[in-house]
PDB file of C-alpha atoms in Angstrom:
ATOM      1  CA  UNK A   1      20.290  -3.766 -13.062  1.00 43.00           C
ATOM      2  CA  UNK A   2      20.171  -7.799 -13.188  1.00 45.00           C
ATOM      3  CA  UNK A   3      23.331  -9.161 -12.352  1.00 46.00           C
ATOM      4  CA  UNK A   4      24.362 -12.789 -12.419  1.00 45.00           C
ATOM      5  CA  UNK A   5      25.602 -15.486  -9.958  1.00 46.00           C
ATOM      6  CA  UNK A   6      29.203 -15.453 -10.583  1.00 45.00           C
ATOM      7  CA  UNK A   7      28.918 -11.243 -10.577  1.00 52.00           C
ATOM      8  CA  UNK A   8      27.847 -11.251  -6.963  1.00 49.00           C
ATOM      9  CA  UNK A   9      29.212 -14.222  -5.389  1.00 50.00           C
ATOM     10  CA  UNK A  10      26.496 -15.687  -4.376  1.00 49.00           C
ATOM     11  CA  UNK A  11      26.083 -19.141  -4.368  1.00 55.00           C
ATOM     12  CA  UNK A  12      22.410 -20.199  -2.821  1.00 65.00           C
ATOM     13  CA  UNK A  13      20.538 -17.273  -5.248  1.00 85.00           C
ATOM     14  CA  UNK A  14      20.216 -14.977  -3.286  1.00 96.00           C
ATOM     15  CA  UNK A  15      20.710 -11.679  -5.297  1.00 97.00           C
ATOM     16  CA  UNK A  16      18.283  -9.339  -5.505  1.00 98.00           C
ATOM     17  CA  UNK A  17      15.732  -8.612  -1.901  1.00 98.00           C
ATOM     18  CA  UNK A  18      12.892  -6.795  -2.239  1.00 98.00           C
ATOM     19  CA  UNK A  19      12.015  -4.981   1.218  1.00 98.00           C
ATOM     20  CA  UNK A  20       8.203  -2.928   1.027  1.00 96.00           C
ATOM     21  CA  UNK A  21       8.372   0.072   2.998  1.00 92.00           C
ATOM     22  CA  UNK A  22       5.873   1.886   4.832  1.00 88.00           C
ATOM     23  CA  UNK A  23       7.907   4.089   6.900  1.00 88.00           C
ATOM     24  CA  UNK A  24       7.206   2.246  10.214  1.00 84.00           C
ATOM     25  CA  UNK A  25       9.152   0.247  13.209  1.00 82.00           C
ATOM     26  CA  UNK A  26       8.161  -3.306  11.554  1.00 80.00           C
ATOM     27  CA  UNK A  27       9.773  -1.607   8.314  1.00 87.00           C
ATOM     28  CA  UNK A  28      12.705  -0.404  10.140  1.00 90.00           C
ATOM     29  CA  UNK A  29      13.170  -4.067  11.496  1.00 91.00           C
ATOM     30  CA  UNK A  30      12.879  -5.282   8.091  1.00 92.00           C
ATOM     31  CA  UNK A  31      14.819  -3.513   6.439  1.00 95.00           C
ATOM     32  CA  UNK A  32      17.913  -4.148   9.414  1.00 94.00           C
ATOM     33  CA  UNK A  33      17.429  -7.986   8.513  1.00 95.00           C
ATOM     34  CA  UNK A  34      17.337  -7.475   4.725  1.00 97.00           C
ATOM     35  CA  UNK A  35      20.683  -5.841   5.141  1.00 97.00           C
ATOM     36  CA  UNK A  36      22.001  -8.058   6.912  1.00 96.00           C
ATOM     37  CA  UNK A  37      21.219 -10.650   4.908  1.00 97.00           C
ATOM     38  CA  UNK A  38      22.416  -8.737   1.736  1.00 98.00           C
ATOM     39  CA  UNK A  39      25.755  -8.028   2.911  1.00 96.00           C
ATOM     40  CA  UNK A  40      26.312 -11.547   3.323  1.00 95.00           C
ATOM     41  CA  UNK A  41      24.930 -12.761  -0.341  1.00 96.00           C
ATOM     42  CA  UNK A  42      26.558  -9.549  -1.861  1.00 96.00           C
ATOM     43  CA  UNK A  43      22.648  -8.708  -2.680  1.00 98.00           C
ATOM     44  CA  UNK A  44      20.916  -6.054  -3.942  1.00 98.00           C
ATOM     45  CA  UNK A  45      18.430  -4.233  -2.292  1.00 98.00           C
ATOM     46  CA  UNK A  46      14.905  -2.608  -3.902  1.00 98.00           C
ATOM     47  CA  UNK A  47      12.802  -0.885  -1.160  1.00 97.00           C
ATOM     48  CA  UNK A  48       9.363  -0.148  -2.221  1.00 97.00           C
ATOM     49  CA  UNK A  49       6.388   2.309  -0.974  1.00 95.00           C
ATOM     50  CA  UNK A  50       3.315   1.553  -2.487  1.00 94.00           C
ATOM     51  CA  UNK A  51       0.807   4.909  -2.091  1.00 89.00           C
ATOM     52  CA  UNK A  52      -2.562   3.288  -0.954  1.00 81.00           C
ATOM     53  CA  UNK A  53      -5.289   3.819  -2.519  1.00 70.00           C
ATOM     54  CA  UNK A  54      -7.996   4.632  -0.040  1.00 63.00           C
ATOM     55  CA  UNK A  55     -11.086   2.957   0.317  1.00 54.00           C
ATOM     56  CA  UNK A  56     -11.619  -0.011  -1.514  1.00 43.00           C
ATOM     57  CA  UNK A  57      -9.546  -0.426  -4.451  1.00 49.00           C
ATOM     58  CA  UNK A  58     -12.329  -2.759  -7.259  1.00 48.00           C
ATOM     59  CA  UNK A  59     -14.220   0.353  -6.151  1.00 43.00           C
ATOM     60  CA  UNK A  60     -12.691   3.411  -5.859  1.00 44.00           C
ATOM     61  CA  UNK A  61      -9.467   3.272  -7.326  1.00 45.00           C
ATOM     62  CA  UNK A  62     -10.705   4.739 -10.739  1.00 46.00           C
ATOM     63  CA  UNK A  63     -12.248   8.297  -8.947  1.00 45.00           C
ATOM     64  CA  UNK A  64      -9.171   7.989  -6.051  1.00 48.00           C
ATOM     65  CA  UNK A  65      -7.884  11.296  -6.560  1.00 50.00           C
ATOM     66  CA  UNK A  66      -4.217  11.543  -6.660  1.00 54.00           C
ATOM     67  CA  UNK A  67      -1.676  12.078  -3.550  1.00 58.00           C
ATOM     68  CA  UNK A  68      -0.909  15.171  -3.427  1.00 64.00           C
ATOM     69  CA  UNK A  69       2.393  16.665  -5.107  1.00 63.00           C
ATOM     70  CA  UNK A  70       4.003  17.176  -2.343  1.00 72.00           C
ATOM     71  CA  UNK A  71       3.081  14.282  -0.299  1.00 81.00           C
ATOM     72  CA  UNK A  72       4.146  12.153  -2.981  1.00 82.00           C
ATOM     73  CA  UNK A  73       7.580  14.432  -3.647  1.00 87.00           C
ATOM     74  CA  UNK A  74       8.155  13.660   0.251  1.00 90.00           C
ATOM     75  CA  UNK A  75       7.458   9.757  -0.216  1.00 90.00           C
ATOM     76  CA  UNK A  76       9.653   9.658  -2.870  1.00 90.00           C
ATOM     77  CA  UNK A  77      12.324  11.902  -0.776  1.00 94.00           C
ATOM     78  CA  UNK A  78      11.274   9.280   2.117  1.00 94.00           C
ATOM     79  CA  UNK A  79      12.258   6.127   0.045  1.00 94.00           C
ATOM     80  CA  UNK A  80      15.947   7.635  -1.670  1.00 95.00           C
ATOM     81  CA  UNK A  81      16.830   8.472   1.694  1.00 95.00           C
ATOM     82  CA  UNK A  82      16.063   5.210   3.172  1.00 94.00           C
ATOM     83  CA  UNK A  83      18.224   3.757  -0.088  1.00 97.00           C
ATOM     84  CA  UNK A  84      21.177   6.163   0.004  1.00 97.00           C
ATOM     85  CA  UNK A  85      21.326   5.022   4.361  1.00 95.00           C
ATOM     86  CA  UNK A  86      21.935   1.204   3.005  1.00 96.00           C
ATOM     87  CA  UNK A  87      24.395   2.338   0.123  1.00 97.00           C
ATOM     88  CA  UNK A  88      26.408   3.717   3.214  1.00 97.00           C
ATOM     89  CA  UNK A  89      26.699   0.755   4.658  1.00 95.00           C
ATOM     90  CA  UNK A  90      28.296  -0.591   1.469  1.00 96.00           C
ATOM     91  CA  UNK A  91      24.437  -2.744   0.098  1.00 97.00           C
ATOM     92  CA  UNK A  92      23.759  -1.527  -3.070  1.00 98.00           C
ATOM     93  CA  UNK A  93      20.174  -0.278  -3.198  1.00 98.00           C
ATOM     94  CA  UNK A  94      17.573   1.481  -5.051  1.00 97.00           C
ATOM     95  CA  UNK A  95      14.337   2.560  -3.663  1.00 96.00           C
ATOM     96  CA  UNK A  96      11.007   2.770  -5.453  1.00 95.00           C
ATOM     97  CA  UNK A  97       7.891   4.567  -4.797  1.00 94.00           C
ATOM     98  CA  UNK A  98       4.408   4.127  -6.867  1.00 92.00           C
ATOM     99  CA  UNK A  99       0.764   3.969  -6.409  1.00 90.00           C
ATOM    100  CA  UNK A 100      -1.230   1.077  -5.687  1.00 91.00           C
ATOM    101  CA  UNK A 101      -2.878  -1.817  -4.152  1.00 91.00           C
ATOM    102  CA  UNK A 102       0.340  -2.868  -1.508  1.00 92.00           C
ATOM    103  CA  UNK A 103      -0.211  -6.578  -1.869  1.00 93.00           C
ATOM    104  CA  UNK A 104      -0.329  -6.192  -5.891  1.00 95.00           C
ATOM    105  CA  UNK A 105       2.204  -3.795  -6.380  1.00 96.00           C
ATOM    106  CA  UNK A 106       4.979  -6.060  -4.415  1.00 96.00           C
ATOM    107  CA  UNK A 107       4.014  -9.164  -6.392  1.00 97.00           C
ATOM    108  CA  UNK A 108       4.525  -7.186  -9.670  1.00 97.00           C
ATOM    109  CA  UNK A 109       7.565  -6.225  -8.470  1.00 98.00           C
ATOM    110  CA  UNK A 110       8.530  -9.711  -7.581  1.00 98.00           C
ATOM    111  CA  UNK A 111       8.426 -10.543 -10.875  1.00 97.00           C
ATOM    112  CA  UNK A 112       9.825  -7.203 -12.203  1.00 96.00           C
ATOM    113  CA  UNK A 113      12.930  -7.068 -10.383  1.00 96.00           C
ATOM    114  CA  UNK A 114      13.805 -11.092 -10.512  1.00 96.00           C
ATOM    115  CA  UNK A 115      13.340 -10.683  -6.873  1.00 97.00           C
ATOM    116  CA  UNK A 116      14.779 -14.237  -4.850  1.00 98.00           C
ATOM    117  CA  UNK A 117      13.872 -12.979  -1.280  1.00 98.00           C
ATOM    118  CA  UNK A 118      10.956 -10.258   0.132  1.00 97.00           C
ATOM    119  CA  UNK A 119      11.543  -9.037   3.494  1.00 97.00           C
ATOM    120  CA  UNK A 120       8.854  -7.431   5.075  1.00 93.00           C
ATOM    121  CA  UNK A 121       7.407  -6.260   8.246  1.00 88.00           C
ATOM    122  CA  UNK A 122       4.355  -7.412  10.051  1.00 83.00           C
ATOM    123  CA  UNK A 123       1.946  -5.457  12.294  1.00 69.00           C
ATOM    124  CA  UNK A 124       0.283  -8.276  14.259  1.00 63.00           C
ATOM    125  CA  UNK A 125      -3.212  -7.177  13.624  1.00 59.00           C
ATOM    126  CA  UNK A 126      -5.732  -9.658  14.646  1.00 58.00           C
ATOM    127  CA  UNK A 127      -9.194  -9.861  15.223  1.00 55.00           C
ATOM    128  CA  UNK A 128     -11.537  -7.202  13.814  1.00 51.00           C
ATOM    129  CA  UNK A 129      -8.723  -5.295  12.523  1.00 48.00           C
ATOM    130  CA  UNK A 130      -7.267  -8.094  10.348  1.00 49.00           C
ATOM    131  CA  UNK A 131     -10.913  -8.964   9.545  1.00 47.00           C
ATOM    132  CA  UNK A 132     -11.421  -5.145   7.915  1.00 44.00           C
ATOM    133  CA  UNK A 133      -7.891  -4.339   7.037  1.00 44.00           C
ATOM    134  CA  UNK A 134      -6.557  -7.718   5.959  1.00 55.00           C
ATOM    135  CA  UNK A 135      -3.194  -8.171   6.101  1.00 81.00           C
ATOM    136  CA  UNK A 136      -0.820  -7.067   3.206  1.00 86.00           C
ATOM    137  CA  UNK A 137       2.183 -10.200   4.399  1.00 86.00           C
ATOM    138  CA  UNK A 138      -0.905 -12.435   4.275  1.00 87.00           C
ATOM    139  CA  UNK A 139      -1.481 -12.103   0.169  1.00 90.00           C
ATOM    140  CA  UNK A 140       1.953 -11.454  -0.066  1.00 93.00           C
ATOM    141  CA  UNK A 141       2.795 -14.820   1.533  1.00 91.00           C
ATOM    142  CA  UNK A 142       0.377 -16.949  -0.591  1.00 91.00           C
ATOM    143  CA  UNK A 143       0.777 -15.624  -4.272  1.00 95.00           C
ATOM    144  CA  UNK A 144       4.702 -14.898  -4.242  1.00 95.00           C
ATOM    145  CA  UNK A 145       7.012 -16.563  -6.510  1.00 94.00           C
ATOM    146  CA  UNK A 146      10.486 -16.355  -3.825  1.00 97.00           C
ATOM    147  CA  UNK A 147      10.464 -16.957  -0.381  1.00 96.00           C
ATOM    148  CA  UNK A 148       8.901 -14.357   2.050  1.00 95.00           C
ATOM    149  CA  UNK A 149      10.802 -13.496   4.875  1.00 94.00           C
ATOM    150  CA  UNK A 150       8.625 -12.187   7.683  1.00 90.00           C
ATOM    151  CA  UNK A 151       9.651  -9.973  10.833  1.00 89.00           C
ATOM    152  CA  UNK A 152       6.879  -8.840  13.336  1.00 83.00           C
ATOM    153  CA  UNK A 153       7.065  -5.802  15.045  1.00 74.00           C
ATOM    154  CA  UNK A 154       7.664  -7.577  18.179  1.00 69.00           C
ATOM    155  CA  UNK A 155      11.465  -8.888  17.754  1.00 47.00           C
TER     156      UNK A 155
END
C-alpha cells in the first residue's frame, strides 16, 4: 500500500521504513528506533528476513537446496509476529520473508516498497570476520537509494 504525503502527515518524506530482520539483539534495537521514528512521521513499517543462501551465492545459489518447509513456515511465523507486535503499538506494518542474497534482496526492496528510510542493525564484525563475512550494512550503505539508518549492537 503506497500512500501519499498529505495521507500520512508527514512533512520531511518520511513514509514508508524498511527495517531487515534477522531475528537478533542489533535487530531488536533496530527495529525499537524504526518505531520510534515511525510513530512520529505516521510511517509505515516493512520488516524483511532474507533466507541466506549458504555458501557463496555467484556459486552455489543455483544447486542451494531449499530451506526446509518448516524452517521457512517458522521464519515466516517469526516475521508476522514481529509485524503484528508493532501494529500493537498503533505503526502500521507488514513483514516480509524471502530467499536471497541479504544485501540484494533489501536494495530490491528499496526500490519495491518506495522505501525513504532503512533501519538496520549492525554486528560490529571486524577483522577476519568482516574480511570473510563482509558486512551486509556495508553494501547496503553504498548502493541504497534513501538514507540508511544504522544502530550497532552496542547502544
Amino acid at each position: 500500500m503506497v500512500k501519499s504525503k498529505k495521507e500520512t502527515g508527514s512533512h520531511l518524506g518520511i513514509e514508508r521504513i524498511l527495517v531487515p530482520t534477522d531475528f537478533s539483539e542489533c535487530f531488536r534495537k533496530a527495529e525499537e528506533c524504526a518505531g520510534s521514528i515511525a510513530k512520529v512521521f505516521k510511517a509505515e513499517i516493512f520488516l524483511l528476513h532474507v533466507m541466506e543462501l549458504a555458501g557463496y551465492p555467484l556459486v552455489t545459489s543455483w544447486i542451494q537446496p531449499p530451506y526446509p518447509f518448516d524452517l521457512r513456515e517458522e521464519l515466516v511465523e517469526k516475521t508476522r509476529k514481529q509485524a503484528n507486535k508493532l501494529k500493537e503499538r498503533g505503526i502500521e506494518a507488514e513483514g516480509y520473508c524471502i530467499s536471497g542474497i541479504p544485501s540484494i534482496e533489501i536494495l530490491k526492496a528499496v526500490e519495491e516498497y518506495a522505501v525513504d528510510l532503512v533501519v538496520m542493525g549492525t554486528h560490529g564484525r571486524t577483522g577476519l570476520a568482516h574480511i570473510l563475512l563482509g558486512s551486509t550494512a556495508e553494501r547496503v550503505i553504498q548502493r541504497a537509494q534513501c538514507p540508511v539508518l544504522t544502530i550497532p549492537v552496542l547502544t
